[in-house]
Amino acid sequence: MSERLVVIGNGMVGQRFVEALRARDTGGRWRVTVLAEERRPAYDRVRLSAVFDGVDADELTVHTPDDGVDLRLGEPATGVDRARRVVTTAAGEYPYDALVLATGSYAFVPPVDGTELPGVFVYRTLDDLAAIREHARGRRTGAVIGGGLLGLEAANALRLLGLDTSVVEFAPRLMPVQVDEAGGAMLRRYVEELGVTPYLGVATTALRPGPDGTVAALDLADGRTVDAELVVVAAGIRPRDEPARTAGLPLGPRGGVLVDASCRTTDERIWAVGECAAVDGVCHGLVAPGYATAEVVADRLLGGAATFPGADTATKLKLLGVDVASFGDAHGVTPGCLDVTFTDPATRAYAKLVLSDDARTLLGGVLVGDASAYPALRASVGGPLPAPPLALLAPAGGPGAGAGALPAAAQVCSCNAVTRADLDAAIAGGATDVPALKACTRAGTSCGSCLPMLKQLLDAAGVRQSKALCEHFDSSRQELFDLIRVRGIGTFSRLVAEHGRGSGCDICKPVVASILASLGAGHVLDGEQASLQDTNDHFLANLQRDGSYSVVPRIPGGEITPEKLIAIGEVARDFQLYTKITGGQRIDLFGARVDQLPQIWRRLVDAGFESGHAYGKALRTVKSCVGDTWCRYGVQDSVGLAIALELRYRGLRAPHKLKSAVSGCARECAEARSKDFGVIATEGGWNLYVGGNGGFRPRHADLFATDLSTAELVTLIDRFLMYYIRTADRLQRTAAWIEAMDGGLDHLRSVLVDDSLGLCADLDAAMARHVTSYSDEWRDVLEDPERLRRFASFVNAPGVPDPSITFTRERGQPVPARDAGHRRQPVVLGLPEVRR
Amino acid sequence: MSPVVTLDWMPVCPLDRLDLDRGVAALVDGVQVAVFRTASGLYAVDNLDPVGGAYVMSRGLVGSRGGVPTLSSPLHKQVYDLTTGRCLDLPGVTLTRHRVRCRDGQVEVRLRQEQ
């Protein structure tokens, strides 16, 4: 008979606790009910601000669905009756054998007049952020009360929402808890440069409304006034201990549910984890110690004897390129400790190490401007320095800062308490790459700041990290591209003979086919190249589930004449094809047999169409709105530009399919920001966005350049596409390619705009070659009897149609007969037979 | 209704009609067969993809894995050992193989009765 466990709260720590318990409770000892206040399951509050960078809220979720857990969203606990061992909610009562409080904390709002005004927010939940975004619309000024970690994040968010932003901090410097005076001064310069105005060493005395009743200004204690039509209060957090308080449980001296090192309250059936728990009287407001309490209670509830190991208060903040990190005894409060500081006004880097009195043990430190040494330093706290102090503090760390120098006990991933010894054991156990290490140790799965160290540890252990494409080539796609280009290799057989082994496979062959096509090696079905093409490319059409193909003619920009519409309609009617408008403003014709493809192309080519390359890893469509030709709001000719771009890049083979769109104004009707490259018209020209995608993990494109002339725009897109084609991995979308790039978007900009690698002339020339050498692949096949011969259902019976392809009708159109292939026949299980 | 199986060698096409490393489909006694010519010889297997249920194996990519000649399904890319028909990605899945030879420049296929 299992026991009943009730968890109050479904934040990051509550979720981690439930997962830890469920993973270890293999005997099914606990039946788990989770009562959650918010209506969405646990999400990554640490990355909350990412939603302002365009990350979808759903991407923040950390909740893993578990049928064994009764998760009750939007049902907060209203009381705990310890005598009856029952938790009450508005909906009912939940008896427990054990109760875990995971209620977290709430944002502290200081007692200042006016905090109840409309337009005043806290910065705590996704709902808070949505309300802030909504209120910011059409407003110009904002202010944040509180210049700590969260306050600066909130300030950056307001800045991204387009508000002139101020930060008011009572302490004389920003981030007073983490950073010392010199570090605070450096941080202030960065923050000011971002356009945020700091007011330091001054209290807010009141918030005042404007004529419309919403907040309009802050009064400061020194008599100054700060305009703010939106105010975020980020003055700290307080543990949510009401359930414990009302249930009569003892609290910590500064609030929080008082628990011992086993995270148990004075009631042996009640435990507390995360920010609401005052472990031995002290609350911890960071996720890493919260996770530690979750692990402790999961262990205890299954009969273990784990105790809270103490808190790592290391923090790292990144505010649009400004790194701030602090770890260990950052303020040097250890008696007799020594400081080593490094200030470089030129690069605006500040760093401080706190060492023991004999200068042998690292106690803590502060980094502002360049925090690349942070992972190694944090992991070294309490141990010897991994390198001489200056080598560590100089920007970029220096060679000695590698993870290879760390002691075994050093915590490499503090979010998940993974030590170097744990990682070395995983490597010895067969983990040979970063994903494997993440999977078996959980290191790098939270904030990700230790990921570079995982690579270094693999290197230090002598694990050669493979970039091999497949068993036939030790090279990456990029290396193969360069080999083929520089050595002028024109065939797969020569490439595999000189630089690979075996006879290739379904991974390397299409990659080489794509590279050869990008380098203009002739028609994709010429000679040996034909054998490399994946089936869609081999038949220049898209294979569907029943073995038939679909055909997509190019309709540049989505603009089509009535004559052409009629021609497509006639083809579809005559060949009895299922017809559907695609998501990319084209028309897809389904249900063609292999032997019908040339006949269909012939009709389409005669009507003025060409291949739409729907089959290839190639440019698909450039979608458009109607632009200023028809639209009341359009400011530029989006259709004209979309057609020009689609024709320019048609047939361009790439590591992944490419999509694009052009919107004629900021209303963005063409959804250009969900594309690999998107263009949005402004009054001053074109804005170029790169790295967006739809698909399984949608991502908005990032702004790359603004107010471009058409010529400038085309040049930048040329370079962007060619650089992507040359350097991306197999099947790597543009978004992942930019993310994986050292330096990311800034690096890309320096390469493509400032020509920092001296590549631009070469990229421009390569694109010019593509544009001038384009010819329609369908027409080329129709003109070549050799190639045409391949389009037969059966080599020994060219006139016989494939009998396995049959259709039924749905909504007046043909669709594949579901029982055409015998494997797909429906099997009826356990249904009563109907007697006739 | 199952097709009549005669178990005779049936000519399919001239050898030079087969491109290296690229398949064709043939109808042999009513059965769809996929025929391939690779550097290591001729192979014939059922054209029916045992996983996807469509007659498409002749359109798969041939290659090698660990030195063994392979064929990948064009539908969902499961890889089969051409010499045994065994699926290398899914245990228990097998592609029926047929006999194939070249006589006087003609490729001939004989259906295999055993499954």
Short mmCIF file of C-alpha atoms in Angstrom, two decimals, chain A residues 456-753:
data_model
loop_
_atom_site.label_atom_id
_atom_site.label_comp_id
_atom_site.label_asym_id
_atom_site.label_seq_id
_atom_site.Cartn_x
_atom_site.Cartn_y
_atom_site.Cartn_z
CA GLN A 456 37.93 20.76 -21.99
CA LEU A 457 37.54 17.78 -19.66
CA LEU A 458 36.97 15.49 -22.62
CA ASP A 459 40.12 16.91 -24.21
CA ALA A 460 42.04 16.54 -20.96
CA ALA A 461 40.95 12.91 -20.75
CA GLY A 462 42.36 12.35 -24.22
CA VAL A 463 38.95 11.78 -25.81
CA ARG A 464 39.17 12.86 -29.40
CA GLN A 465 35.88 14.57 -30.11
CA SER A 466 34.77 13.33 -33.43
CA LYS A 467 33.60 15.72 -36.08
CA ALA A 468 33.38 12.83 -38.52
CA LEU A 469 30.40 13.03 -40.83
CA CYS A 470 29.89 9.25 -40.77
CA GLU A 471 31.99 6.10 -40.85
CA HIS A 472 33.14 6.91 -44.38
CA PHE A 473 34.64 10.33 -43.69
CA ASP A 474 36.59 11.65 -40.68
CA SER A 475 35.96 15.22 -41.86
CA SER A 476 33.12 17.56 -40.99
CA ARG A 477 30.84 18.88 -43.71
CA GLN A 478 32.74 22.18 -43.69
CA GLU A 479 36.07 20.41 -44.20
CA LEU A 480 34.65 18.33 -47.03
CA PHE A 481 33.32 21.50 -48.64
CA ASP A 482 36.77 23.08 -48.52
CA LEU A 483 38.49 19.91 -49.79
CA ILE A 484 36.11 19.64 -52.73
CA ARG A 485 36.34 23.34 -53.52
CA VAL A 486 40.08 23.83 -53.11
CA ARG A 487 41.20 20.58 -54.76
CA GLY A 488 38.59 20.78 -57.48
CA ILE A 489 37.19 17.32 -56.73
CA GLY A 490 34.23 16.68 -59.00
CA THR A 491 33.06 13.19 -58.05
CA PHE A 492 32.10 11.23 -54.97
CA SER A 493 34.26 8.28 -55.99
CA ARG A 494 37.38 10.44 -56.14
CA LEU A 495 36.51 12.10 -52.81
CA VAL A 496 35.95 8.81 -51.00
CA ALA A 497 39.07 7.28 -52.55
CA GLU A 498 41.31 10.18 -51.55
CA HIS A 499 39.75 11.36 -48.31
CA GLY A 500 37.43 8.62 -47.05
CA ARG A 501 36.76 4.89 -47.09
CA GLY A 502 34.06 2.38 -48.03
CA SER A 503 31.30 3.14 -50.47
CA GLY A 504 29.35 5.88 -48.72
CA CYS A 505 25.92 5.84 -47.14
CA ASP A 506 22.65 7.73 -46.86
CA ILE A 507 24.38 10.34 -44.67
CA CYS A 508 27.49 11.28 -46.64
CA LYS A 509 26.15 10.81 -50.15
CA PRO A 510 23.43 13.50 -49.96
CA VAL A 511 25.92 15.84 -48.22
CA VAL A 512 28.41 15.47 -51.05
CA ALA A 513 25.59 15.76 -53.59
CA SER A 514 24.61 19.07 -51.99
CA ILE A 515 28.20 20.35 -51.91
CA LEU A 516 28.75 19.44 -55.57
CA ALA A 517 25.48 21.17 -56.48
CA SER A 518 26.48 24.29 -54.49
CA LEU A 519 29.76 24.41 -56.38
CA GLY A 520 28.03 24.20 -59.72
CA ALA A 521 29.07 20.69 -60.74
CA GLY A 522 26.34 20.29 -63.33
CA HIS A 523 22.86 18.79 -63.29
CA VAL A 524 22.08 16.82 -60.12
CA LEU A 525 21.16 13.76 -62.20
CA ASP A 526 24.32 13.82 -64.32
CA GLY A 527 26.39 10.62 -64.29
CA GLU A 528 27.60 9.50 -60.90
CA GLN A 529 25.94 12.45 -59.16
CA ALA A 530 22.57 10.79 -59.75
CA SER A 531 23.53 7.92 -57.43
CA LEU A 532 24.17 10.36 -54.57
CA GLN A 533 20.78 12.01 -54.55
CA ASP A 534 18.31 11.19 -51.85
CA THR A 535 15.03 10.04 -53.32
CA ASN A 536 13.34 13.45 -53.53
CA ASP A 537 16.30 14.94 -55.37
CA HIS A 538 16.64 11.83 -57.51
CA PHE A 539 13.13 12.22 -58.86
CA LEU A 540 12.99 16.04 -58.54
CA ALA A 541 9.70 15.62 -56.65
CA ASN A 542 8.61 14.83 -53.11
CA LEU A 543 8.09 11.19 -52.08
CA GLN A 544 4.85 10.73 -50.15
CA ARG A 545 3.77 7.95 -47.80
CA ASP A 546 2.28 5.68 -50.44
CA GLY A 547 5.23 5.85 -52.84
CA SER A 548 3.62 8.47 -55.09
CA TYR A 549 5.16 11.93 -55.50
CA SER A 550 4.00 15.51 -55.19
CA VAL A 551 4.94 18.28 -57.60
CA VAL A 552 5.41 21.93 -56.67
CA PRO A 553 5.97 24.45 -59.46
CA ARG A 554 7.72 27.70 -58.53
CA ILE A 555 5.38 30.66 -57.97
CA PRO A 556 7.87 33.40 -57.11
CA GLY A 557 6.67 35.59 -54.27
CA GLY A 558 3.27 33.90 -54.48
CA GLU A 559 2.27 36.11 -57.42
CA ILE A 560 0.44 34.19 -60.18
CA THR A 561 -1.59 35.11 -63.25
CA PRO A 562 -5.07 33.72 -63.88
CA GLU A 563 -3.72 31.90 -66.97
CA LYS A 564 -1.15 30.10 -64.87
CA LEU A 565 -3.70 29.24 -62.22
CA ILE A 566 -5.88 27.72 -64.91
CA ALA A 567 -2.92 25.78 -66.31
CA ILE A 568 -2.17 24.25 -62.92
CA GLY A 569 -5.83 23.44 -62.48
CA GLU A 570 -5.95 21.70 -65.84
CA VAL A 571 -2.86 19.63 -65.07
CA ALA A 572 -4.31 18.61 -61.71
CA ARG A 573 -7.62 17.68 -63.31
CA ASP A 574 -6.11 15.74 -66.20
CA PHE A 575 -3.75 13.70 -63.98
CA GLN A 576 -6.32 13.48 -61.16
CA LEU A 577 -3.97 15.03 -58.60
CA TYR A 578 -4.92 16.11 -55.10
CA THR A 579 -4.36 19.86 -54.90
CA LYS A 580 -3.51 21.96 -51.88
CA ILE A 581 -2.13 25.45 -51.25
CA THR A 582 1.06 25.05 -49.20
CA GLY A 583 2.13 27.06 -46.16
CA GLY A 584 4.56 28.90 -48.44
CA GLN A 585 2.11 30.41 -50.93
CA ARG A 586 2.52 27.69 -53.55
CA ILE A 587 0.37 24.93 -54.98
CA ASP A 588 1.21 21.30 -54.26
CA LEU A 589 -0.05 18.59 -56.62
CA PHE A 590 -0.11 15.14 -54.96
CA GLY A 591 -0.47 11.59 -56.17
CA ALA A 592 1.78 11.44 -59.23
CA ARG A 593 3.42 8.12 -60.13
CA VAL A 594 7.09 8.12 -61.09
CA ASP A 595 6.21 7.50 -64.73
CA GLN A 596 3.78 10.44 -64.77
CA LEU A 597 6.30 13.00 -63.50
CA PRO A 598 7.86 13.92 -66.89
CA GLN A 599 4.40 14.26 -68.48
CA ILE A 600 3.29 16.56 -65.68
CA TRP A 601 6.48 18.64 -65.90
CA ARG A 602 6.08 18.90 -69.66
CA ARG A 603 2.64 20.44 -69.25
CA LEU A 604 3.84 22.78 -66.50
CA VAL A 605 7.01 23.86 -68.34
CA ASP A 606 4.97 24.57 -71.45
CA ALA A 607 2.70 26.80 -69.34
CA GLY A 608 5.75 28.80 -68.20
CA PHE A 609 6.50 27.10 -64.88
CA GLU A 610 9.76 25.71 -63.58
CA SER A 611 10.79 23.51 -60.70
CA GLY A 612 10.00 24.96 -57.26
CA HIS A 613 12.75 22.83 -55.65
CA ALA A 614 10.31 21.65 -53.00
CA TYR A 615 12.29 18.39 -53.03
CA GLY A 616 15.77 19.69 -52.29
CA LYS A 617 17.68 21.07 -49.37
CA ALA A 618 17.50 24.30 -51.30
CA LEU A 619 15.79 27.67 -51.32
CA ARG A 620 12.08 26.97 -51.18
CA THR A 621 9.89 30.04 -51.29
CA VAL A 622 10.17 33.75 -50.62
CA LYS A 623 6.78 34.56 -49.18
CA SER A 624 5.36 38.07 -49.37
CA CYS A 625 2.48 40.28 -48.38
CA VAL A 626 1.01 42.59 -51.04
CA GLY A 627 3.18 45.56 -50.07
CA ASP A 628 2.64 49.16 -51.10
CA THR A 629 1.11 48.17 -54.46
CA TRP A 630 -2.25 47.47 -52.83
CA CYS A 631 -1.93 47.71 -49.08
CA ARG A 632 -2.97 50.84 -47.17
CA TYR A 633 -0.05 50.39 -44.79
CA GLY A 634 2.72 49.11 -47.06
CA VAL A 635 5.80 51.32 -47.32
CA GLN A 636 7.77 49.31 -49.92
CA ASP A 637 7.17 46.88 -52.79
CA SER A 638 7.42 43.57 -50.93
CA VAL A 639 6.13 41.49 -53.84
CA GLY A 640 8.70 42.87 -56.27
CA LEU A 641 11.54 42.23 -53.85
CA ALA A 642 10.30 38.73 -52.94
CA ILE A 643 10.14 37.75 -56.61
CA ALA A 644 13.61 39.14 -57.26
CA LEU A 645 15.07 37.29 -54.27
CA GLU A 646 13.32 34.03 -55.08
CA LEU A 647 14.56 34.11 -58.67
CA ARG A 648 18.07 35.06 -57.57
CA TYR A 649 18.46 32.16 -55.15
CA ARG A 650 16.29 29.52 -56.87
CA GLY A 651 18.00 26.16 -57.03
CA LEU A 652 20.62 27.10 -54.43
CA ARG A 653 21.51 23.89 -52.55
CA ALA A 654 22.25 24.30 -48.83
CA PRO A 655 22.84 22.17 -45.71
CA HIS A 656 19.13 22.52 -44.89
CA LYS A 657 16.12 23.81 -46.76
CA LEU A 658 15.94 27.60 -46.77
CA LYS A 659 12.88 29.77 -46.44
CA SER A 660 12.45 33.51 -46.68
CA ALA A 661 9.81 36.21 -46.65
CA VAL A 662 9.44 39.92 -47.30
CA SER A 663 6.98 42.10 -45.40
CA GLY A 664 6.01 45.49 -46.80
CA CYS A 665 5.72 47.13 -43.38
CA ALA A 666 6.20 46.50 -39.69
CA ARG A 667 2.81 44.80 -39.47
CA GLU A 668 4.77 41.77 -40.72
CA CYS A 669 1.99 39.99 -42.59
CA ALA A 670 4.49 37.77 -44.43
CA GLU A 671 5.88 36.46 -41.10
CA ALA A 672 9.41 37.23 -42.23
CA ARG A 673 10.86 36.77 -38.76
CA SER A 674 10.13 33.06 -38.78
CA LYS A 675 12.41 32.54 -41.78
CA ASP A 676 16.10 31.78 -42.34
CA PHE A 677 16.34 35.26 -43.75
CA GLY A 678 13.53 37.73 -43.61
CA VAL A 679 13.13 41.27 -44.83
CA ILE A 680 10.85 43.92 -43.35
CA ALA A 681 10.34 47.23 -45.12
CA THR A 682 10.86 50.50 -43.24
CA GLU A 683 10.38 54.08 -44.34
CA GLY A 684 14.16 54.23 -44.74
CA GLY A 685 14.77 50.99 -46.64
CA TRP A 686 14.88 47.31 -45.69
CA ASN A 687 15.62 45.62 -42.35
CA LEU A 688 17.30 42.23 -42.64
CA TYR A 689 16.64 39.48 -40.08
CA VAL A 690 18.53 36.17 -40.01
CA GLY A 691 18.37 32.83 -38.25
CA GLY A 692 14.64 32.30 -37.77
CA ASN A 693 12.75 29.11 -38.40
CA GLY A 694 9.41 27.42 -38.00
CA GLY A 695 9.33 23.67 -37.57
CA PHE A 696 9.64 21.67 -34.37
CA ARG A 697 11.50 24.36 -32.44
CA PRO A 698 10.28 27.68 -33.78
CA ARG A 699 12.61 30.64 -33.43
CA HIS A 700 12.35 34.28 -34.37
CA ALA A 701 15.08 35.70 -36.59
CA ASP A 702 17.46 38.31 -35.16
CA LEU A 703 17.86 41.79 -36.59
CA PHE A 704 21.08 41.80 -38.63
CA ALA A 705 21.12 45.17 -40.41
CA THR A 706 18.74 48.10 -40.79
CA ASP A 707 17.59 50.62 -43.38
CA LEU A 708 19.43 48.98 -46.28
CA SER A 709 19.11 49.92 -49.92
CA THR A 710 18.02 47.04 -52.16
CA ALA A 711 21.58 46.61 -53.46
CA GLU A 712 23.03 46.53 -49.95
CA LEU A 713 20.37 44.07 -48.87
CA VAL A 714 21.04 41.68 -51.74
CA THR A 715 24.80 41.80 -51.12
CA LEU A 716 24.34 40.92 -47.45
CA ILE A 717 21.94 38.06 -48.22
CA ASP A 718 24.35 36.73 -50.89
CA ARG A 719 27.15 36.61 -48.34
CA PHE A 720 24.96 35.23 -45.57
CA LEU A 721 23.76 32.33 -47.72
CA MET A 722 27.16 31.48 -49.20
CA TYR A 723 28.91 31.61 -45.82
CA TYR A 724 26.20 29.36 -44.40
CA ILE A 725 26.50 26.91 -47.27
CA ARG A 726 30.26 26.73 -46.85
CA THR A 727 30.52 26.39 -43.11
CA ALA A 728 27.37 24.85 -41.62
CA ASP A 729 27.10 21.24 -40.51
CA ARG A 730 24.97 18.66 -42.25
CA LEU A 731 21.25 19.43 -41.78
CA GLN A 732 22.11 22.40 -39.54
CA ARG A 733 19.57 25.18 -39.84
CA THR A 734 20.73 28.77 -39.98
CA ALA A 735 19.59 29.39 -36.38
CA ALA A 736 21.67 26.53 -34.97
CA TRP A 737 24.59 27.52 -37.22
CA ILE A 738 24.66 31.05 -35.78
CA GLU A 739 24.20 29.79 -32.22
CA ALA A 740 27.11 27.39 -32.57
CA MET A 741 29.38 30.10 -34.01
CA ASP A 742 32.06 31.52 -31.70
CA GLY A 743 30.86 35.07 -31.17
CA GLY A 744 27.42 34.38 -32.64
CA LEU A 745 25.62 37.15 -34.49
CA ASP A 746 28.32 39.75 -33.78
CA HIS A 747 30.91 37.51 -35.39
CA LEU A 748 28.65 36.91 -38.36
CA ARG A 749 28.23 40.66 -38.77
CA SER A 750 31.99 41.24 -38.63
CA VAL A 751 32.55 38.58 -41.32
CA LEU A 752 29.78 39.66 -43.67
CA VAL A 753 29.70 43.43 -43.14
#
